[in-house]
XYZ file of C-alpha atoms in Angstrom:
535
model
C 109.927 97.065 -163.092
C 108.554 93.889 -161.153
C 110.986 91.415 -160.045
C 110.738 88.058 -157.596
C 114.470 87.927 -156.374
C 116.534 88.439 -159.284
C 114.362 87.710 -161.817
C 112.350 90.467 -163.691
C 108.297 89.509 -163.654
C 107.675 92.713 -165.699
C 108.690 95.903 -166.877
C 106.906 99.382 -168.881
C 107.411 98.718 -172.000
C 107.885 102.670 -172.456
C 108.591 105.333 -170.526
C 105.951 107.610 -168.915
C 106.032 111.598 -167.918
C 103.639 113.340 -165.389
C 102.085 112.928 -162.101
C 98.911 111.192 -163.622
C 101.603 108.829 -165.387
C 103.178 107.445 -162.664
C 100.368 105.725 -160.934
C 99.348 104.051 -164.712
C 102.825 102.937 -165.112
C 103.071 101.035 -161.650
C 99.680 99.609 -161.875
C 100.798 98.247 -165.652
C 104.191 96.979 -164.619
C 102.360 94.816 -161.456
C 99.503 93.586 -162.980
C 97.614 91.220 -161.049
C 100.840 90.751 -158.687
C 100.080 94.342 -157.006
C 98.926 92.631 -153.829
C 101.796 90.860 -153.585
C 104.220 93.249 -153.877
C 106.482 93.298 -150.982
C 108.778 96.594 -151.410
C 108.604 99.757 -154.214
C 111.566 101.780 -154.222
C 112.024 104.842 -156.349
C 115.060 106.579 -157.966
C 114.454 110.453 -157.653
C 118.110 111.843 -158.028
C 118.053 112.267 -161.490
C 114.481 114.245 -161.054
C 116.190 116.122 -157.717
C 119.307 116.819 -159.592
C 117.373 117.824 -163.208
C 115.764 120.511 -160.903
C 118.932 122.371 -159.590
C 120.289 121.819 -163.536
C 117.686 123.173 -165.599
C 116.307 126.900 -165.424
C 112.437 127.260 -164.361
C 111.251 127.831 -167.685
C 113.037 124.557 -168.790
C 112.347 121.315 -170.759
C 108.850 119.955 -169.032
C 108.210 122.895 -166.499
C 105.163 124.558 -168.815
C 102.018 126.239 -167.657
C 100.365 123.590 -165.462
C 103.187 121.616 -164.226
C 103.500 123.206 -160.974
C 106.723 121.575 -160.670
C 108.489 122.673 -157.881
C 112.151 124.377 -158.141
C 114.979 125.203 -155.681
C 114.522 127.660 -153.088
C 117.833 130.108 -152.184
C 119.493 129.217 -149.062
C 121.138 131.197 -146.440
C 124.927 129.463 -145.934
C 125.786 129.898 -142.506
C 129.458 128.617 -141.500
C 130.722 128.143 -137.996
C 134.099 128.951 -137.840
C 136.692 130.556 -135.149
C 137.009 133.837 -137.417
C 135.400 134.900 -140.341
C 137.446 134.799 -144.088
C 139.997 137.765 -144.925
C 138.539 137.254 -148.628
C 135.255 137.217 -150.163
C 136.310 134.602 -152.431
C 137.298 132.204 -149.201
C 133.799 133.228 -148.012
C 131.728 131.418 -150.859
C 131.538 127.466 -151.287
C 134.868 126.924 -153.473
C 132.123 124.942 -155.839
C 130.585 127.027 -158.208
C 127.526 124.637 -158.842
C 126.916 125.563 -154.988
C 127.634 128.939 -154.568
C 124.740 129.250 -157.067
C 122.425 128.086 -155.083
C 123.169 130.472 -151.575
C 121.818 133.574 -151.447
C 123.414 134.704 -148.516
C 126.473 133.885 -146.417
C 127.155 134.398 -142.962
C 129.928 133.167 -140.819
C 129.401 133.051 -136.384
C 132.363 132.614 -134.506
C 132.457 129.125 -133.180
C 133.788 125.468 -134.294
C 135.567 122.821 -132.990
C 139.141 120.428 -134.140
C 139.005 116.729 -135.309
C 138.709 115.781 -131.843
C 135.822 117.446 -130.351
C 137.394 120.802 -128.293
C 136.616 123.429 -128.367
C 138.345 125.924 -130.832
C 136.088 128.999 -130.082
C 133.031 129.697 -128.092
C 129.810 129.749 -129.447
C 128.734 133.829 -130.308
C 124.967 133.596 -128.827
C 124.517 137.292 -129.372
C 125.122 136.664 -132.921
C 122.967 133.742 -133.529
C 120.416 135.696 -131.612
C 121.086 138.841 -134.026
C 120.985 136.216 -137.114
C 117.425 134.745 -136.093
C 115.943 138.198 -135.911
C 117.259 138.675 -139.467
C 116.224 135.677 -141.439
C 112.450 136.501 -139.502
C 112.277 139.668 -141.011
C 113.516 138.222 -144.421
C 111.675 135.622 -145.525
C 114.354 132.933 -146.202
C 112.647 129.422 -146.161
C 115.864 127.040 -146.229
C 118.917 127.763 -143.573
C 122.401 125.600 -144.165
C 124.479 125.184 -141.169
C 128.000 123.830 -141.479
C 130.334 124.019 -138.180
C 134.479 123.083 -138.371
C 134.310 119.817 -136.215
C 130.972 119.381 -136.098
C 131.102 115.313 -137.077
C 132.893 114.847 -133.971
C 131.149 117.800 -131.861
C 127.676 119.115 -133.243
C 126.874 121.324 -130.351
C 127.607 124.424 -132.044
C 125.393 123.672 -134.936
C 122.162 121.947 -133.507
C 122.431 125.362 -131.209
C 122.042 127.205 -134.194
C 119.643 125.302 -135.653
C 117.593 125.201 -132.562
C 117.949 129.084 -132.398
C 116.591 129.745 -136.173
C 113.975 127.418 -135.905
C 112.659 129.148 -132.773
C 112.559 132.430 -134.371
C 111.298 131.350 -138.055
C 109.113 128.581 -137.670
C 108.602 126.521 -140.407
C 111.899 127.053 -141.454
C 113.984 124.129 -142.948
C 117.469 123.663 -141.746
C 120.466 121.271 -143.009
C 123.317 120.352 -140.741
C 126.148 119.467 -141.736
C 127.458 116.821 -139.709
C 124.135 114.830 -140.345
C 125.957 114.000 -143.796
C 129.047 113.041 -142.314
C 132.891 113.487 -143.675
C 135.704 114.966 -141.931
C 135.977 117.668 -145.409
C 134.130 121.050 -144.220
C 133.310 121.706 -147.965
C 132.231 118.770 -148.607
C 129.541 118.701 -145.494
C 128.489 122.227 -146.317
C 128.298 121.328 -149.981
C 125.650 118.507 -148.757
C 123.958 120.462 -146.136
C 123.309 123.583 -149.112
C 121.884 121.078 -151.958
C 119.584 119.243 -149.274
C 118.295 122.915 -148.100
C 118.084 123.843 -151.927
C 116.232 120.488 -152.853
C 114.075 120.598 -149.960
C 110.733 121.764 -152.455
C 111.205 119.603 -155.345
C 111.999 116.218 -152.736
C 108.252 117.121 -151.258
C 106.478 116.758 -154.580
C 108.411 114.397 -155.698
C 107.981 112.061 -152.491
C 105.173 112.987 -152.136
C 103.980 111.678 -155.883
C 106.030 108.972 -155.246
C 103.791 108.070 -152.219
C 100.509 108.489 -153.477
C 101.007 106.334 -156.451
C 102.588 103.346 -154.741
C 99.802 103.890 -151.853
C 97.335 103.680 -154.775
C 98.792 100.533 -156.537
C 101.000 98.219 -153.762
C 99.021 100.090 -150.038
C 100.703 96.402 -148.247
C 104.354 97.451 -149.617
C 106.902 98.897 -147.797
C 107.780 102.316 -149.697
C 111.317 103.646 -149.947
C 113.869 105.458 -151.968
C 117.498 104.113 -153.350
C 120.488 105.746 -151.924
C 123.922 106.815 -153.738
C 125.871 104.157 -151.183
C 123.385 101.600 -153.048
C 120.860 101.106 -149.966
C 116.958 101.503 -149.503
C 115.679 104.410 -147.095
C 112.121 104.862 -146.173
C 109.834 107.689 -147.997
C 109.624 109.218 -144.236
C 113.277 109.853 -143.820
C 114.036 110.892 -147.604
C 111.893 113.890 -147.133
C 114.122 114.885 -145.013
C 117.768 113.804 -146.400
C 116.819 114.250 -149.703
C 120.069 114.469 -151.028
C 121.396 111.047 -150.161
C 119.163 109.630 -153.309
C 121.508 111.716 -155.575
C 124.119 109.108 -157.902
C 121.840 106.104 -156.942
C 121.589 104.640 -160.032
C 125.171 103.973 -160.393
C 125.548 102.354 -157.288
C 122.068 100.406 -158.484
C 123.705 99.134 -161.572
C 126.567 97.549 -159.602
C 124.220 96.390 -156.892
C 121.808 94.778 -160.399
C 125.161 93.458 -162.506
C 126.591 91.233 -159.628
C 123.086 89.747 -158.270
C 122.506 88.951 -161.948
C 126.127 87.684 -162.490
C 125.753 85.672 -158.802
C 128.780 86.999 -157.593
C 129.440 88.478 -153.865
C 132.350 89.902 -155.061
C 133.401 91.047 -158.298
C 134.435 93.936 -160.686
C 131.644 95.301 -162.840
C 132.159 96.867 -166.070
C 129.650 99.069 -167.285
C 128.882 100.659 -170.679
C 128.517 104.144 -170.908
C 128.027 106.847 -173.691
C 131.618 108.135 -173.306
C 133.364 105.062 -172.457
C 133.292 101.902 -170.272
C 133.244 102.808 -166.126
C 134.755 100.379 -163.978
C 133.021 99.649 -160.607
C 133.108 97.313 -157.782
C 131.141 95.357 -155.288
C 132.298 93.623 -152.462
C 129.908 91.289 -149.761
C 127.208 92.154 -151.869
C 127.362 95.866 -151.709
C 128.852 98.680 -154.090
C 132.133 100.012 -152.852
C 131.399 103.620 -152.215
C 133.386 106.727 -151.481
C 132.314 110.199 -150.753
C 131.957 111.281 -154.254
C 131.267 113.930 -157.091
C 127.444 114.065 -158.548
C 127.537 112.417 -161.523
C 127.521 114.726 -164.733
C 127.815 117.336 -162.300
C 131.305 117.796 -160.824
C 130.263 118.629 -157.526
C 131.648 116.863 -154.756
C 129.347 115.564 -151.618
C 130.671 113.962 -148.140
C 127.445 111.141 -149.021
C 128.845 108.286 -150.301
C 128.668 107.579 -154.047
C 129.424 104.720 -156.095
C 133.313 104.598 -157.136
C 133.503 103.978 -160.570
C 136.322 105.287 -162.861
C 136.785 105.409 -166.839
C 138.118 102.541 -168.483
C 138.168 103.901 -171.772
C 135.532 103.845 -174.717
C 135.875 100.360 -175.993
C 135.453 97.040 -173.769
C 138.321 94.981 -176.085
C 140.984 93.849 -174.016
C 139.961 95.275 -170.854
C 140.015 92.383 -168.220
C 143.035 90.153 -169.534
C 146.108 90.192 -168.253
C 146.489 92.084 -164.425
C 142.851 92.644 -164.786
C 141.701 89.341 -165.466
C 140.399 87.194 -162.325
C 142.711 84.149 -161.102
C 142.371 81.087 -160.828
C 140.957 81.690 -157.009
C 138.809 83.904 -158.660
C 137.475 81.122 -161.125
C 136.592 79.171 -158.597
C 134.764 81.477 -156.489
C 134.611 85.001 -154.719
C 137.279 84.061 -152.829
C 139.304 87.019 -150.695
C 142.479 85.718 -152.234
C 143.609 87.586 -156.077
C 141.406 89.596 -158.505
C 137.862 89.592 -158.115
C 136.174 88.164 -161.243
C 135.110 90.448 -163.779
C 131.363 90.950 -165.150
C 131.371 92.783 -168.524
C 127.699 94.099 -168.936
C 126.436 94.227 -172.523
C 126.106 97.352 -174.086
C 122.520 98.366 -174.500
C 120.098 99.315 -171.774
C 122.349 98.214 -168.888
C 123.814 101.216 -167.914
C 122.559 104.356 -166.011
C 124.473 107.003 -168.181
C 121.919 106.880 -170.543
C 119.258 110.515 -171.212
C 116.634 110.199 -168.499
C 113.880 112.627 -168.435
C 114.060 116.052 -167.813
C 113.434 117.292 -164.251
C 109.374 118.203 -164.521
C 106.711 115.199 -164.001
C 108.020 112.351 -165.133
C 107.973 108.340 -164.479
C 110.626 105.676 -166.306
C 111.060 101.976 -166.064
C 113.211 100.449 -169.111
C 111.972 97.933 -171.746
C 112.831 94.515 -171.796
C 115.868 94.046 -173.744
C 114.512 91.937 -176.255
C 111.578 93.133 -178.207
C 108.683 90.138 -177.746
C 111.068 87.954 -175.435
C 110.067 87.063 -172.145
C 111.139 88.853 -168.588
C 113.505 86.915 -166.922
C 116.705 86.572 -165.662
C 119.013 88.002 -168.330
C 121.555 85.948 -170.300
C 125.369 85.626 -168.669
C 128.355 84.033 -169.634
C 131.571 82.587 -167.889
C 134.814 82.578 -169.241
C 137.511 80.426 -168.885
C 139.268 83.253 -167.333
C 137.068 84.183 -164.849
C 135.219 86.728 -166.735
C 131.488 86.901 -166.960
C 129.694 88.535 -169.580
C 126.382 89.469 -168.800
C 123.321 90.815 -171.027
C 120.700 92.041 -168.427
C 117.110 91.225 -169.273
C 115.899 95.331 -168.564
C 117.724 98.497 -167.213
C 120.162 97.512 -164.706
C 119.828 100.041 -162.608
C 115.932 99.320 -162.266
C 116.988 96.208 -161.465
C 119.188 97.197 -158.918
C 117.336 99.749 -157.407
C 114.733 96.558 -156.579
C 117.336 94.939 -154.938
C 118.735 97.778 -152.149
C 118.866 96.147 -149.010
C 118.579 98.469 -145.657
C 121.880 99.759 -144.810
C 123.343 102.054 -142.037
C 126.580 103.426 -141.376
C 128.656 104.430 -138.577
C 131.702 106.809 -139.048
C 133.430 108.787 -136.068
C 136.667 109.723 -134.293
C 137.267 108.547 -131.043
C 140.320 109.002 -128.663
C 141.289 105.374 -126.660
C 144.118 104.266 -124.000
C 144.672 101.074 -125.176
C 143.767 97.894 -126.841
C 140.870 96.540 -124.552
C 138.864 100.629 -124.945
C 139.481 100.278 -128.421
C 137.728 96.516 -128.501
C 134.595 98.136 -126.467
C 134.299 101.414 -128.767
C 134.044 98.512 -131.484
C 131.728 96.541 -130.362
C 129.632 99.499 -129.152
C 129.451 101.136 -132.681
C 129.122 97.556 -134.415
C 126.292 97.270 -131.820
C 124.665 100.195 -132.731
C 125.261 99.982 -136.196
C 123.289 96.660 -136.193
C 120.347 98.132 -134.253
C 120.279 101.174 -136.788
C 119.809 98.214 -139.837
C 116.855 96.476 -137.687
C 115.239 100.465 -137.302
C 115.315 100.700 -141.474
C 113.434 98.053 -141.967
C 115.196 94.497 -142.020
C 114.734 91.731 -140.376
C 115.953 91.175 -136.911
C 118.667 89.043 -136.822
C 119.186 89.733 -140.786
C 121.148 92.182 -140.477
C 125.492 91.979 -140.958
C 128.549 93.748 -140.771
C 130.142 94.082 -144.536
C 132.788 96.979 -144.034
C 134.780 97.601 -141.173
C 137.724 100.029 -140.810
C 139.501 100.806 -137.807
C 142.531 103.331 -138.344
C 144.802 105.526 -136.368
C 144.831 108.895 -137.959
C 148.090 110.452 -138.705
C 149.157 113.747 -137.395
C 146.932 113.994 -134.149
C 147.249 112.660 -130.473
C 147.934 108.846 -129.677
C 144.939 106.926 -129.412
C 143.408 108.583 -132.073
C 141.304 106.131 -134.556
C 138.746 106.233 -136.760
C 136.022 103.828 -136.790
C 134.082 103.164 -139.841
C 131.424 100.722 -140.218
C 128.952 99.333 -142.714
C 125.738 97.244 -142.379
C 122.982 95.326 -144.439
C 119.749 93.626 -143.657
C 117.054 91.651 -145.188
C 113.999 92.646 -145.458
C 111.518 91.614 -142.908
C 110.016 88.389 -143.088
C 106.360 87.900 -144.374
C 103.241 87.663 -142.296
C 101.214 84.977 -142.037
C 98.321 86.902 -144.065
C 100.891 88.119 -146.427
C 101.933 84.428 -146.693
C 98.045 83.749 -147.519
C 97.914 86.558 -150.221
C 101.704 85.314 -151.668
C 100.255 81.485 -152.161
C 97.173 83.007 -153.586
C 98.795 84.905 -156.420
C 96.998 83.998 -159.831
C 100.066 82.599 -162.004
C 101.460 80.477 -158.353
C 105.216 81.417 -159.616
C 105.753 82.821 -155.857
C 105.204 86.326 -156.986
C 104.603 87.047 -153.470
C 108.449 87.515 -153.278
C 108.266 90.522 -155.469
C 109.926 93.916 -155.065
C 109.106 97.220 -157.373
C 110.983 99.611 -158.584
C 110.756 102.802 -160.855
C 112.576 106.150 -161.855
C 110.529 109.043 -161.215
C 110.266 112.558 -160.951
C 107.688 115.372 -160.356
C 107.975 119.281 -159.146
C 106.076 121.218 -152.903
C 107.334 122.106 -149.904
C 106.795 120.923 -146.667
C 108.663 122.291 -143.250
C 111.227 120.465 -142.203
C 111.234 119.514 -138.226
C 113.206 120.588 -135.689
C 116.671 119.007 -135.427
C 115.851 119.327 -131.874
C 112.634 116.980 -132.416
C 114.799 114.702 -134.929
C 117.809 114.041 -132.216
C 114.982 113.207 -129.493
C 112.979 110.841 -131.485
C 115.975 109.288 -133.750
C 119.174 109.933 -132.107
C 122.201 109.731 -133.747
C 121.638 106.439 -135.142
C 118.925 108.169 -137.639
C 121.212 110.227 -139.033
C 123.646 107.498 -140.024
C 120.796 105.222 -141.181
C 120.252 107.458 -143.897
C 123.344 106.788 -145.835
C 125.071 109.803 -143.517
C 127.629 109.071 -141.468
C 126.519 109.636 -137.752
C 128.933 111.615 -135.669
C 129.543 111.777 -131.963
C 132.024 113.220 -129.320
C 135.536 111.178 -128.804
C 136.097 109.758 -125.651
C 138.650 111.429 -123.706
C 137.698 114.707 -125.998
C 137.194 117.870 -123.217
């Protein structure tokens, strides 16, 4: 799909399977705009995802696919003593339990605040590297109690397996963020497991939109509704998983011109009720969608609203008359009520093996555009997007970086610097995905105390967008020189694809040297760091 701001240029008028498919559809949905083309971002989750679903020998994985499939991973948990049970030993999530071959638990781990609840068992991580050398394993997940507000314990792990198994890829936990253990380990095992399929499917990705759009910037769409770079996906994979819900939101409210606003989408088993505020989806660490697993990377929030769309948004649900007027603060946001049709993301998408989707226009014959909205005297807008919504969406991810940590402060005026540091940084970690400097802006901002633990204790949570960055002056040249002169020069890409690789994963060592903490975060992860005052 092709748009110029909101507005959809173009889009495959059917969907497309294979490696050799994906290039043809990209070069057919740009036409003669392909130089032009400022950004191509790509929805893998549902390809990432289909992979862990679907056996080997499944739907589009015959003789000559050479799709790539999950690879076992060894679980290793740092904790100050092992589990009594075996049952307490596995990943309460059955989903990912599958998926770990082995589990192993080193004494270690630290509390909420950053100390020290056991020391570090060296001989054990020494005895564990000579192991997983003489074994074979490929893909290592390491999750550590404490380790989003002390990772010490598990980059020394890391450092130590890597060392001894070169080539071997490695997931930490706290580079996903959340203060839930099973939640972080949950993240850190499906990134290990997905580590294969994301190389051939990034990799694809790469070589068609190097092919068709070589000026573009190339990226993937994230589950907290922002755009990461191709680079950095290959090695957080699983922050792409859910992003077409959070795409759809992102797509309904651009299309509906709203800042701020509920969006009701269609679905196959009933309407799903999501929201968007300063532009961006409101997001929660979340369950995979279809799935049931739950993941400490934000997701979309979206809950059922039942199966018909009759009645829902009058009365307490119905915007104000603030709301009316605007995307005020004050009241209800205004409701968009997306047509049902191709608008949603719920709908069958291919199965994992090669494959390549953009939706058809809407209307057979009819002209991209725009789509077709309506206001209602009540606030309400109903909206019948031109294409797929979350295509459209996924077009429109801005760069985005979080910051989420626990930090210990004395008073007010420590508290007003740790803000303005991590708002600081947060900003800077924006400009280092891509937008444009002085583009970039707060949009979520949470400072808490957290109950039950020392005074002083807060939690600072932060959220940041950016533009893209601005065009050159011979990008300018090629924009004006477009054949059709709409401006097409302003257009972004996007497309749904999936293909079966593997590729080792660096050194979190090499990672924390040349990115820092801010890289983690960037990726949709929420970055971690030791509290002040924390011993």
């Amino acid at each position: 799909m092709l748009l110029s701001g909101s507005r959809v240029l173009a889009a495959a008028q059917a969907p497309g399977r294979g490696r050799a498919v994906l290039t043809r559809v990209l070069a057919e949905v740009c036409g003669a705009h392909a130089a032009a083309v400022r950004h191509v971002t790509f929805d893998v989750g549902p390809a990432l995802l289909a992979a862990v679903r679907e056996p080997a020998d499944g739907p589009g994985h015959g003789a000559g696919e050479g799709a790539a499939r999950t690879v076992p991973v060894v679980a290793v948990r740092i904790a100050p003593r092992p589990a009594r049970h075996p049952a307490l030993a596995r990943h309460p999530s059955a989903p990912i339990a599958d998926l770990v071959a082995r589990s192993v638990t080193l004494p270690g781990g630290h509390d909420l605040l950053g100390r020290e609840l056991a020391a570090l068992d060296e001989a054990r991580v020494g005895e564990l590297a000579r192991e997983l050398a003489a074994t074979g394993v490929r893909a290592v997940a390491v999750a550590g109690c404490g380790s989003l507000a002390a990772p010490a314990h598990e980059r020394t792990v890391g450092e130590r397996l890597l060392a001894a198994v070169p080539g071997l890829r490695i997931s930490l936990s706290h580079e996903f963020g959340g203060q839930d253990l099973a939640g972080r380990e949950a993240s850190a095992v499906l990134n290990a497991a997905l580590a294969d399929v994301a190389e051939e499917v990034l990799g694809a990705c790469e070589a068609a939109a190097g092919r068709v759009a070589p000026r573009a910037q190339h990226g993937v769409a994230r589950g907290d509704g922002g755009r990461t770079p191709l680079a950095r996906a290959r090695t957080l994979p699983v922050v792409a998983v859910g992003a077409a819900e959070a795409a759809a939101l992102l797509g309904a409210a651009r299309l509906a011109g709203r800042e701020r606003c509920r969006v009701l989408l269609p679905g196959p088993e009933g309407a799903l009720l999501g929201e968007v505020r300063n532009g961006v989806p409101l997001v929660r660490p979340g369950r995979v969608p279809g799935w049931g697993v739950r993941l400490s990377v934000p997701m979309a929030i979206l809950s059922a609203k039942g199966t018909a769309l009759d009645g829902v948004g009058g009365g307490a649900d119905s915007a104000d008359a603030g709301a009316e007027a605007g995307d005020g603060d004050g009241g209800e946001p205004p409701l968009v009520v997306v047509a049902a049709g191709d608008g949603h993301p719920a709908r069958p998408t291919p199965a994992a093996g090669p494959a390549a989707a953009s939706g058809p226009v809407s209307d057979a014959g009819a002209e991209p555009g725009a789509g077709h909205r309506v206001a209602g005297r009540d606030g309400r807008v109903s909206l019948s997007p031109p294409a797929d919504l979350a295509l459209i969406g996924t077009a429109l991810c801005p760069p985005m970086a979080w910051v989420d940590e626990v930090v210990q402060v004395k008073d007010a005026r420590e508290l007003a610097a740790v803000r303005r540091d991590a708002e600081q940084r947060t900003i800077a970690m924006v400009t280092a995905q891509g937008a444009a400097p002085g583009s970039a802006r707060l949009v979520e901002t949470t400072v808490v105390a957290l109950p039950f633990s020392p005074a002083g204790t807060m939690r600072v949570h932060l959220r940041a967008v950016g533009e893209a960055e601005p065009w050159t002056a011979d990008e300018a040249a090629a924009r004006d020189a477009a054949p059709d002169g709409t401006g097409a020069g302003d257009a972004r890409m996007a497309d749904r694809s999936g293909v079966g690789g593997q590729r080792a994963r660096e050194a979190p060592a090499a990672r924390e040297a040349g990115e820092g903490r801010g890289a983690r975060a960037a990726e949709g992860a929420h970055g971690g760091r030791r509290p002040r005052g924390a011993r």
